[in-house]
CSV table of C-alpha atoms in Angstrom, one decimal:
chain,number,residue,atom,x,y,z
X,891,UNK,CA,0.1,0.0,-0.1
X,892,UNK,CA,1.4,3.2,-1.0
X,893,UNK,CA,2.0,5.9,1.5
X,894,UNK,CA,-0.4,8.4,0.0
X,895,UNK,CA,-3.1,5.8,0.1
X,896,UNK,CA,-2.2,4.9,3.7
X,897,UNK,CA,-2.4,8.5,4.7
X,898,UNK,CA,-5.9,9.1,2.8
X,899,UNK,CA,-7.2,6.1,4.5
X,900,UNK,CA,-6.0,7.0,8.1
X,901,UNK,CA,-7.3,10.7,7.4
X,902,UNK,CA,-10.9,9.3,6.4
X,903,UNK,CA,-10.8,6.9,9.4
X,904,UNK,CA,-10.3,9.8,11.9
X,905,UNK,CA,-12.7,11.8,10.1
X,906,UNK,CA,-15.3,9.2,10.5
X,907,UNK,CA,-14.4,8.5,13.9
X,908,UNK,CA,-14.8,12.1,14.8
X,909,UNK,CA,-18.2,12.5,13.2
X,910,UNK,CA,-19.2,9.2,14.9
X,911,UNK,CA,-18.5,10.9,18.4
X,912,UNK,CA,-20.1,14.0,17.1
X,913,UNK,CA,-23.3,12.0,16.0
X,914,UNK,CA,-23.5,9.9,19.4
X,915,UNK,CA,-23.4,13.3,21.1
X,916,UNK,CA,-26.7,14.3,19.4
X,917,UNK,CA,-25.2,16.3,16.4
X,918,UNK,CA,-25.1,19.7,18.5
X,919,UNK,CA,-25.0,22.6,16.0
X,920,UNK,CA,-21.6,23.8,15.7
X,921,UNK,CA,-21.5,27.4,16.6
X,922,UNK,CA,-20.2,30.3,14.3
X,923,UNK,CA,-19.2,33.6,15.8
X,924,UNK,CA,-22.1,36.1,16.5
X,925,UNK,CA,-22.3,39.0,14.2
X,926,UNK,CA,-23.4,42.4,15.6
X,927,UNK,CA,-25.4,44.4,13.1
X,928,UNK,CA,-26.1,48.1,14.0
X,929,UNK,CA,-29.6,48.7,12.1
X,930,UNK,CA,-29.4,52.2,10.3
X,931,UNK,CA,-32.3,54.7,11.4
X,932,UNK,CA,-35.1,54.8,9.0
X,933,UNK,CA,-35.4,51.1,8.5
X,934,UNK,CA,-38.4,49.1,9.6
X,935,UNK,CA,-36.1,46.8,11.7
X,936,UNK,CA,-34.8,49.9,13.5
X,937,UNK,CA,-38.1,50.4,14.8
X,938,UNK,CA,-38.6,47.0,16.0
X,939,UNK,CA,-35.3,47.1,17.8
X,940,UNK,CA,-35.7,50.0,19.6
X,941,UNK,CA,-39.4,49.0,20.7
X,942,UNK,CA,-37.7,46.1,22.8
X,943,UNK,CA,-36.8,46.9,26.4
X,944,UNK,CA,-33.3,45.9,25.8
X,945,UNK,CA,-32.8,47.9,22.7
X,946,UNK,CA,-31.6,44.6,21.1
X,947,UNK,CA,-33.0,41.9,18.9
X,948,UNK,CA,-31.1,38.6,18.6
X,949,UNK,CA,-31.7,36.2,15.6
X,950,UNK,CA,-30.5,32.8,16.1
X,951,UNK,CA,-30.3,30.2,13.5
X,952,UNK,CA,-29.7,26.5,13.8
X,953,UNK,CA,-29.5,24.7,10.6
X,954,UNK,CA,-31.1,21.7,12.4
X,955,UNK,CA,-34.2,23.4,11.9
X,956,UNK,CA,-34.9,26.5,14.1
X,957,UNK,CA,-35.1,30.2,13.9
X,958,UNK,CA,-35.5,32.3,17.0
X,959,UNK,CA,-35.8,35.8,17.4
X,960,UNK,CA,-35.0,36.8,21.2
X,961,UNK,CA,-34.5,39.9,23.1
X,962,UNK,CA,-32.8,39.8,26.4
X,963,UNK,CA,-33.6,36.3,26.8
X,964,UNK,CA,-37.4,37.0,26.0
X,965,UNK,CA,-38.7,34.8,23.0
X,966,UNK,CA,-40.4,36.8,20.4
X,967,UNK,CA,-40.8,34.6,17.4
X,968,UNK,CA,-39.9,31.0,16.5
X,969,UNK,CA,-39.9,29.2,13.4
X,970,UNK,CA,-39.3,25.3,13.2
X,971,UNK,CA,-38.5,24.0,9.9
X,972,UNK,CA,-37.5,20.9,8.0
X,973,UNK,CA,-35.9,20.8,4.2
X,974,UNK,CA,-39.5,19.8,3.1
X,975,UNK,CA,-41.1,22.9,4.6
X,976,UNK,CA,-38.5,25.2,3.7
X,977,UNK,CA,-38.6,23.7,0.1
X,978,UNK,CA,-42.5,24.5,0.1
X,979,UNK,CA,-42.0,27.9,1.4
X,980,UNK,CA,-39.5,28.8,-1.3
X,981,UNK,CA,-41.8,27.4,-3.8
X,982,UNK,CA,-44.6,29.3,-2.6
X,983,UNK,CA,-42.5,32.4,-2.3
X,984,UNK,CA,-41.6,32.3,-5.6
X,985,UNK,CA,-44.9,31.9,-7.1
X,986,UNK,CA,-46.3,34.8,-5.0
X,987,UNK,CA,-43.1,37.2,-5.8
X,988,UNK,CA,-44.1,40.2,-7.6
X,989,UNK,CA,-43.3,41.0,-11.2
X,990,UNK,CA,-41.0,38.7,-13.1
X,991,UNK,CA,-39.2,37.1,-10.1
X,992,UNK,CA,-40.7,33.5,-10.9
X,993,UNK,CA,-39.7,34.0,-14.9
X,994,UNK,CA,-36.0,35.2,-13.8
X,995,UNK,CA,-35.5,32.3,-11.3
X,996,UNK,CA,-36.7,29.8,-14.1
X,997,UNK,CA,-34.3,31.3,-16.6
X,998,UNK,CA,-31.6,30.9,-13.8
X,999,UNK,CA,-32.4,27.3,-13.4
X,1000,UNK,CA,-32.3,26.9,-17.4
X,1001,UNK,CA,-28.9,28.0,-17.2
X,1002,UNK,CA,-27.8,26.1,-14.2
X,1003,UNK,CA,-29.9,23.0,-14.0
X,1004,UNK,CA,-28.0,21.9,-11.3
X,1005,UNK,CA,-29.0,24.6,-9.0
X,1006,UNK,CA,-32.3,23.1,-7.5
X,1007,UNK,CA,-30.5,19.8,-6.8
X,1008,UNK,CA,-27.7,21.8,-5.0
X,1009,UNK,CA,-30.2,23.9,-3.0
X,1010,UNK,CA,-31.9,20.7,-1.9
X,1011,UNK,CA,-28.5,18.9,-1.1
X,1012,UNK,CA,-27.1,21.9,0.9
X,1013,UNK,CA,-30.1,22.3,2.9
X,1014,UNK,CA,-30.5,18.4,3.8
X,1015,UNK,CA,-26.7,18.5,4.5
X,1016,UNK,CA,-26.9,21.3,6.9
X,1017,UNK,CA,-30.2,19.8,8.5
X,1018,UNK,CA,-29.0,16.2,8.8
X,1019,UNK,CA,-25.3,15.7,8.8
X,1020,UNK,CA,-23.7,19.0,9.9
X,1021,UNK,CA,-25.8,21.4,11.6
X,1022,UNK,CA,-24.4,24.8,12.4
X,1023,UNK,CA,-25.7,27.7,14.3
X,1024,UNK,CA,-25.1,31.3,13.9
X,1025,UNK,CA,-26.5,34.4,15.5
X,1026,UNK,CA,-27.0,38.0,14.6
X,1027,UNK,CA,-27.3,40.5,17.3
X,1028,UNK,CA,-29.1,43.7,16.0
X,1029,UNK,CA,-28.6,46.9,17.8
X,1030,UNK,CA,-29.9,50.5,17.0
M,753,UNK,CA,1.5,-5.5,5.3
M,754,UNK,CA,-0.2,-7.1,8.3
M,755,UNK,CA,-0.3,-3.7,10.0
M,756,UNK,CA,-2.0,-2.2,6.9
M,757,UNK,CA,-4.5,-5.1,6.5
M,758,UNK,CA,-5.3,-4.4,10.4
M,759,UNK,CA,-6.0,-0.7,9.4
M,760,UNK,CA,-8.1,-1.5,6.7
M,761,UNK,CA,-10.2,-3.9,9.1
M,762,UNK,CA,-10.4,-1.0,11.7
M,763,UNK,CA,-11.7,1.6,8.9
M,764,UNK,CA,-14.3,-1.0,7.8
M,765,UNK,CA,-15.4,-1.8,11.0
M,766,UNK,CA,-16.0,2.1,12.0
M,767,UNK,CA,-17.8,2.7,8.6
M,768,UNK,CA,-20.1,-0.3,9.3
M,769,UNK,CA,-20.9,0.8,12.9
M,770,UNK,CA,-21.5,4.6,11.7
M,771,UNK,CA,-23.6,3.4,8.7
M,772,UNK,CA,-25.8,1.0,11.1
M,773,UNK,CA,-26.3,3.7,13.7
M,774,UNK,CA,-27.3,6.5,11.0
M,775,UNK,CA,-29.8,4.1,9.6
M,776,UNK,CA,-31.2,3.4,12.9
M,777,UNK,CA,-31.7,7.1,14.0
M,778,UNK,CA,-34.0,9.2,12.0
M,779,UNK,CA,-33.7,12.9,13.1
M,780,UNK,CA,-36.6,15.3,12.8
M,781,UNK,CA,-37.3,18.8,13.9
M,782,UNK,CA,-40.9,18.4,13.9
M,783,UNK,CA,-42.6,18.2,17.3
M,784,UNK,CA,-44.8,15.2,17.6
M,785,UNK,CA,-48.4,16.3,17.7
M,786,UNK,CA,-50.4,14.9,20.6
M,787,UNK,CA,-53.1,12.7,19.4
M,788,UNK,CA,-56.4,13.4,20.7
M,789,UNK,CA,-58.3,10.7,22.2
M,790,UNK,CA,-61.9,11.7,22.3
M,791,UNK,CA,-62.6,13.3,18.9
M,792,UNK,CA,-63.0,17.2,18.2
M,793,UNK,CA,-64.6,19.0,21.3
M,794,UNK,CA,-65.5,22.9,20.8
M,795,UNK,CA,-65.3,24.8,24.0
M,796,UNK,CA,-66.3,28.5,24.1
M,797,UNK,CA,-66.8,30.4,27.1
M,798,UNK,CA,-68.0,34.2,26.9
M,799,UNK,CA,-68.3,36.3,29.9
M,800,UNK,CA,-70.0,39.8,29.6
M,801,UNK,CA,-70.1,42.0,32.7
M,802,UNK,CA,-72.3,45.3,32.4
M,803,UNK,CA,-72.9,48.3,34.4
M,804,UNK,CA,-76.3,49.9,33.8
M,805,UNK,CA,-75.3,52.9,35.6
M,806,UNK,CA,-72.4,54.0,33.2
M,807,UNK,CA,-74.2,52.0,30.5
M,808,UNK,CA,-70.8,50.3,29.7
M,809,UNK,CA,-69.8,46.5,29.1
M,810,UNK,CA,-67.0,44.4,29.1
M,811,UNK,CA,-66.6,41.3,27.1
M,812,UNK,CA,-64.1,38.4,27.0
M,813,UNK,CA,-61.5,40.3,29.3
M,814,UNK,CA,-61.5,43.3,27.0
M,815,UNK,CA,-62.5,46.7,29.0
M,816,UNK,CA,-65.3,48.9,27.8
M,817,UNK,CA,-62.6,51.2,26.3
M,818,UNK,CA,-61.0,48.5,24.3
M,819,UNK,CA,-64.1,47.3,22.8
M,820,UNK,CA,-65.0,50.8,21.8
M,821,UNK,CA,-61.7,51.0,20.2
M,822,UNK,CA,-62.2,47.9,18.3
M,823,UNK,CA,-65.4,49.0,16.9
M,824,UNK,CA,-68.0,46.9,19.2
M,825,UNK,CA,-71.5,48.2,19.2
M,826,UNK,CA,-73.2,49.6,22.3
M,827,UNK,CA,-76.4,48.0,23.8
M,828,UNK,CA,-79.8,49.5,22.7
M,829,UNK,CA,-81.7,51.6,25.6
M,830,UNK,CA,-84.2,48.7,25.6
M,831,UNK,CA,-81.5,46.1,26.2
M,832,UNK,CA,-80.3,48.4,29.0
M,833,UNK,CA,-83.5,48.5,30.6
M,834,UNK,CA,-83.8,44.6,30.8
M,835,UNK,CA,-80.4,44.3,31.9
M,836,UNK,CA,-80.8,46.7,34.7
M,837,UNK,CA,-83.5,44.5,36.2
M,838,UNK,CA,-81.3,41.4,36.1
M,839,UNK,CA,-78.2,40.3,38.2
M,840,UNK,CA,-77.1,37.7,35.9
M,841,UNK,CA,-78.0,35.5,33.0
M,842,UNK,CA,-76.2,32.2,32.0
M,843,UNK,CA,-76.6,30.2,28.8
M,844,UNK,CA,-74.8,26.7,29.2
M,845,UNK,CA,-74.6,24.1,26.5
M,846,UNK,CA,-73.0,21.1,28.1
M,847,UNK,CA,-73.1,17.4,27.0
M,848,UNK,CA,-76.7,16.8,26.0
M,849,UNK,CA,-78.4,19.6,28.1
M,850,UNK,CA,-78.9,23.2,27.5
M,851,UNK,CA,-79.4,25.3,30.7
M,852,UNK,CA,-80.7,29.0,30.9
M,853,UNK,CA,-80.1,30.5,34.5
M,854,UNK,CA,-81.2,33.8,35.6
M,855,UNK,CA,-80.2,35.3,38.9
M,856,UNK,CA,-79.0,31.9,40.0
M,857,UNK,CA,-82.5,30.2,39.5
M,858,UNK,CA,-82.9,27.7,36.7
M,859,UNK,CA,-85.2,29.1,34.1
M,860,UNK,CA,-85.3,26.5,31.5
M,861,UNK,CA,-83.6,23.3,30.6
M,862,UNK,CA,-83.8,21.6,27.1
M,863,UNK,CA,-82.5,18.3,26.0
M,864,UNK,CA,-79.7,18.8,23.6
M,865,UNK,CA,-79.1,15.4,22.1
M,866,UNK,CA,-78.9,14.6,18.2
M,867,UNK,CA,-82.8,14.2,17.9
M,868,UNK,CA,-83.4,17.2,19.9
M,869,UNK,CA,-81.1,19.4,17.7
M,870,UNK,CA,-82.9,17.8,14.5
M,871,UNK,CA,-86.2,19.2,15.8
M,872,UNK,CA,-84.4,22.6,16.5
M,873,UNK,CA,-83.2,22.9,13.0
M,874,UNK,CA,-86.4,21.9,11.6
M,875,UNK,CA,-87.9,24.7,13.7
M,876,UNK,CA,-85.2,27.0,12.5
M,877,UNK,CA,-85.5,26.2,8.9
M,878,UNK,CA,-89.2,26.8,8.9
M,879,UNK,CA,-89.2,30.1,10.5
M,880,UNK,CA,-85.8,32.0,9.3
M,881,UNK,CA,-84.7,29.5,6.6
M,882,UNK,CA,-81.3,28.1,7.1
M,883,UNK,CA,-80.6,28.3,3.5
M,884,UNK,CA,-77.0,27.4,2.8
M,885,UNK,CA,-76.3,26.5,6.3
M,886,UNK,CA,-75.1,22.9,6.2
M,887,UNK,CA,-77.0,20.6,8.7
M,888,UNK,CA,-73.9,18.3,8.7
M,889,UNK,CA,-71.4,21.3,9.4
M,890,UNK,CA,-74.0,22.4,12.2
M,891,UNK,CA,-73.6,18.9,13.8
M,892,UNK,CA,-69.9,18.9,13.5
M,893,UNK,CA,-69.9,22.2,15.5
M,894,UNK,CA,-72.5,21.2,18.0
M,895,UNK,CA,-71.9,17.6,18.6
M,896,UNK,CA,-69.5,17.3,21.7
M,897,UNK,CA,-69.9,21.3,22.0
M,898,UNK,CA,-69.4,22.8,25.4
M,899,UNK,CA,-70.7,26.6,25.3
M,900,UNK,CA,-71.2,29.0,27.9
M,901,UNK,CA,-72.5,32.4,27.6
M,902,UNK,CA,-72.7,34.6,31.0
M,903,UNK,CA,-74.0,38.2,31.4
M,904,UNK,CA,-73.4,39.5,34.8
M,905,UNK,CA,-74.3,42.9,36.5
M,906,UNK,CA,-71.1,43.8,37.9
M,907,UNK,CA,-68.5,46.8,37.5
M,908,UNK,CA,-65.5,44.1,37.2
M,909,UNK,CA,-63.8,43.3,34.2
M,910,UNK,CA,-65.3,40.2,32.6
M,911,UNK,CA,-63.3,36.7,32.5
M,912,UNK,CA,-61.0,36.1,29.6
M,913,UNK,CA,-62.6,34.6,26.6
M,914,UNK,CA,-61.9,30.9,26.2
M,915,UNK,CA,-62.2,29.5,22.5
M,916,UNK,CA,-61.0,26.0,22.0
M,917,UNK,CA,-62.1,24.7,18.7
M,918,UNK,CA,-61.2,21.5,17.2
M,919,UNK,CA,-63.6,21.6,14.4
M,920,UNK,CA,-62.2,23.8,11.5
M,921,UNK,CA,-64.0,26.7,10.3
M,922,UNK,CA,-65.1,26.1,6.6
M,923,UNK,CA,-64.1,29.4,4.6
M,924,UNK,CA,-64.8,29.7,1.1
M,925,UNK,CA,-63.4,32.1,-1.3
M,926,UNK,CA,-65.6,32.7,-4.6
M,927,UNK,CA,-63.5,32.2,-7.5
M,928,UNK,CA,-65.3,34.9,-9.5
M,929,UNK,CA,-65.7,38.1,-7.1
M,930,UNK,CA,-63.5,36.9,-4.3
M,931,UNK,CA,-66.3,37.0,-1.7
M,932,UNK,CA,-65.6,35.5,1.5
M,933,UNK,CA,-68.1,32.8,2.9
M,934,UNK,CA,-67.7,31.3,6.3
M,935,UNK,CA,-69.6,28.0,6.9
M,936,UNK,CA,-71.9,28.8,3.8
M,937,UNK,CA,-72.7,32.4,5.1
M,938,UNK,CA,-71.8,35.4,3.3
M,939,UNK,CA,-69.5,37.7,5.5
M,940,UNK,CA,-69.7,40.8,3.1
M,941,UNK,CA,-66.0,40.8,2.9
M,942,UNK,CA,-64.2,40.0,-0.1
M,943,UNK,CA,-60.6,39.7,-1.6
M,944,UNK,CA,-59.4,42.5,-3.6
M,945,UNK,CA,-58.7,41.5,-7.6
M,946,UNK,CA,-55.0,41.9,-7.0
M,947,UNK,CA,-55.0,39.4,-4.2
M,948,UNK,CA,-57.3,37.0,-6.4
M,949,UNK,CA,-54.9,37.3,-9.3
M,950,UNK,CA,-51.9,36.3,-6.8
M,951,UNK,CA,-53.7,33.4,-5.6
M,952,UNK,CA,-54.7,32.3,-9.2
M,953,UNK,CA,-51.0,32.8,-10.4
M,954,UNK,CA,-49.7,30.5,-7.2
M,955,UNK,CA,-52.3,28.1,-8.0
M,956,UNK,CA,-53.6,28.0,-4.5
M,957,UNK,CA,-56.3,25.5,-4.0
M,958,UNK,CA,-56.6,25.4,-0.4
M,959,UNK,CA,-55.2,26.4,2.9
M,960,UNK,CA,-55.3,24.6,6.4
M,961,UNK,CA,-54.4,27.0,9.2
M,962,UNK,CA,-54.4,26.2,12.8
M,963,UNK,CA,-53.8,28.4,15.7
M,964,UNK,CA,-53.0,27.0,19.2
M,965,UNK,CA,-52.2,29.3,21.9
M,966,UNK,CA,-49.5,31.3,19.6
M,967,UNK,CA,-48.3,28.1,17.5
M,968,UNK,CA,-49.5,28.3,13.9
M,969,UNK,CA,-49.5,25.3,11.9
M,970,UNK,CA,-50.4,25.6,8.2
M,971,UNK,CA,-50.8,23.5,5.0
M,972,UNK,CA,-50.9,24.8,1.5
M,973,UNK,CA,-52.4,22.7,-1.2
M,974,UNK,CA,-51.8,19.8,1.4
M,975,UNK,CA,-48.0,20.6,1.8
M,976,UNK,CA,-46.8,21.7,5.2
M,977,UNK,CA,-45.2,25.0,5.7
M,978,UNK,CA,-42.7,25.8,8.6
M,979,UNK,CA,-44.2,26.0,12.2
M,980,UNK,CA,-44.5,29.5,13.5
M,981,UNK,CA,-44.6,30.4,17.0
M,982,UNK,CA,-45.7,33.7,18.1
M,983,UNK,CA,-45.1,34.9,21.6
M,984,UNK,CA,-47.2,37.6,23.3
M,985,UNK,CA,-43.8,39.5,24.1
M,986,UNK,CA,-43.0,39.7,20.3
M,987,UNK,CA,-46.4,40.9,19.3
M,988,UNK,CA,-46.1,43.7,22.0
M,989,UNK,CA,-42.7,44.8,20.5
M,990,UNK,CA,-44.6,45.1,17.0
M,991,UNK,CA,-47.4,46.7,18.7
M,992,UNK,CA,-45.0,49.3,20.3
M,993,UNK,CA,-42.9,49.7,17.2
M,994,UNK,CA,-45.7,50.5,14.8
M,995,UNK,CA,-48.3,52.0,17.5
M,996,UNK,CA,-51.0,49.3,16.6
M,997,UNK,CA,-52.7,49.5,20.1
M,998,UNK,CA,-53.7,46.1,19.8
M,999,UNK,CA,-54.5,45.9,23.6
M,1000,UNK,CA,-54.4,43.0,25.7
M,1001,UNK,CA,-53.8,39.9,23.5
M,1002,UNK,CA,-54.0,37.5,26.4
M,1003,UNK,CA,-57.2,35.8,25.6
M,1004,UNK,CA,-56.2,35.1,22.0
M,1005,UNK,CA,-53.1,33.5,23.4
M,1006,UNK,CA,-54.9,31.3,25.3
M,1007,UNK,CA,-57.3,30.2,22.4
M,1008,UNK,CA,-57.2,27.4,19.9
M,1009,UNK,CA,-58.9,27.4,16.6
M,1010,UNK,CA,-58.3,26.7,13.0
M,1011,UNK,CA,-59.7,27.2,9.4
M,1012,UNK,CA,-59.6,25.5,6.3
M,1013,UNK,CA,-59.8,28.2,3.4
M,1014,UNK,CA,-60.8,26.8,-0.1
M,1015,UNK,CA,-60.5,28.7,-3.1
M,1016,UNK,CA,-63.1,28.3,-5.8
M,1017,UNK,CA,-63.7,24.7,-6.5
M,1018,UNK,CA,-60.7,23.5,-4.9
M,1019,UNK,CA,-60.5,20.4,-2.7
M,1020,UNK,CA,-62.2,20.9,0.8
M,1021,UNK,CA,-59.9,20.9,3.8
M,1022,UNK,CA,-60.2,17.8,5.9
M,1023,UNK,CA,-59.1,16.9,9.4
M,1024,UNK,CA,-59.1,19.2,12.4
M,1025,UNK,CA,-56.8,21.2,14.5
M,1026,UNK,CA,-55.5,19.2,17.5
M,1027,UNK,CA,-55.1,21.3,20.7
């Protein structure tokens, strides 16, 4: 067995072993650094942020299927999703979108036919295999 | 060579163990909906307190001022005259009995089983012509219904409204003019031509919408949408941000109800909202 093949197999084995541990721990979402976003005055979102007592809204997206909006620990809105429900929402949003959005999307898909598959694959990957979590803190 | 063979065996073993364990675990982010045991049950409790001196009333936990803000109509002078002579009136429909109690004295008790209801429907049809009201739908609502309507002479704020409806409200949107009918009864409301056009473009046949104490479950053309949970605190933030003056939303957040909205000749929405 060549040295390259051996190294590849060992790396693969270590990766699988690590993922096994990760899986048996319940696939906790991998946290990414929190982004702070000062919302410019005049935006609708700015009014919402300033209407909270803490002057802050935190958006938490967990690709395992939840999106939470909180303010100083108080829950404001929560969305639970699966790749299927997300696909239904996207499909509906495209049909309801004003103007030529649907046609533009269809033209894009005609050029890149792999796109719908890639989109579904990505959402399935981050939902089932490698969930990640990221947060955006919105301040005035 | 032997070392390499052992390494390969180890990797194959890991792959096999992981593969089997992945197959045995089916992850899901959707919360399990508890199955209802005894079929649909519709519970409604409406409490009204009134003060004949100030001629104001409170309904379902909403104050007189809040009701006025929502555009609730006032009572007629004749009604105030009747109410002023009473301390309380309670209409209670429970199990198979319909009771009317005034000033803590039982005034009337009517059997409310299926055969009694049929007689009532016959009488109503003869006098006021039920017309498009579907008797099967009436039975779906009234069978296993628990309804209490209470009128009390008191200055206190009324008890919060309780609405727990397992039966779906059947809403039909007319394909031609966008008129909204609820359980076959025209509401006088209609969708604008722009919204009708959007619905046609999106090829919407029906929508199932369930509200369960802030949790919204919905289906469009039979496909499930993400589950949305609204919290009272969140609605209060929106209220403050846009000055909507929504008032106390506690009774709404304690309620359970749902609707099956059908567009034109779309397929009817079946099932019910399970609290």
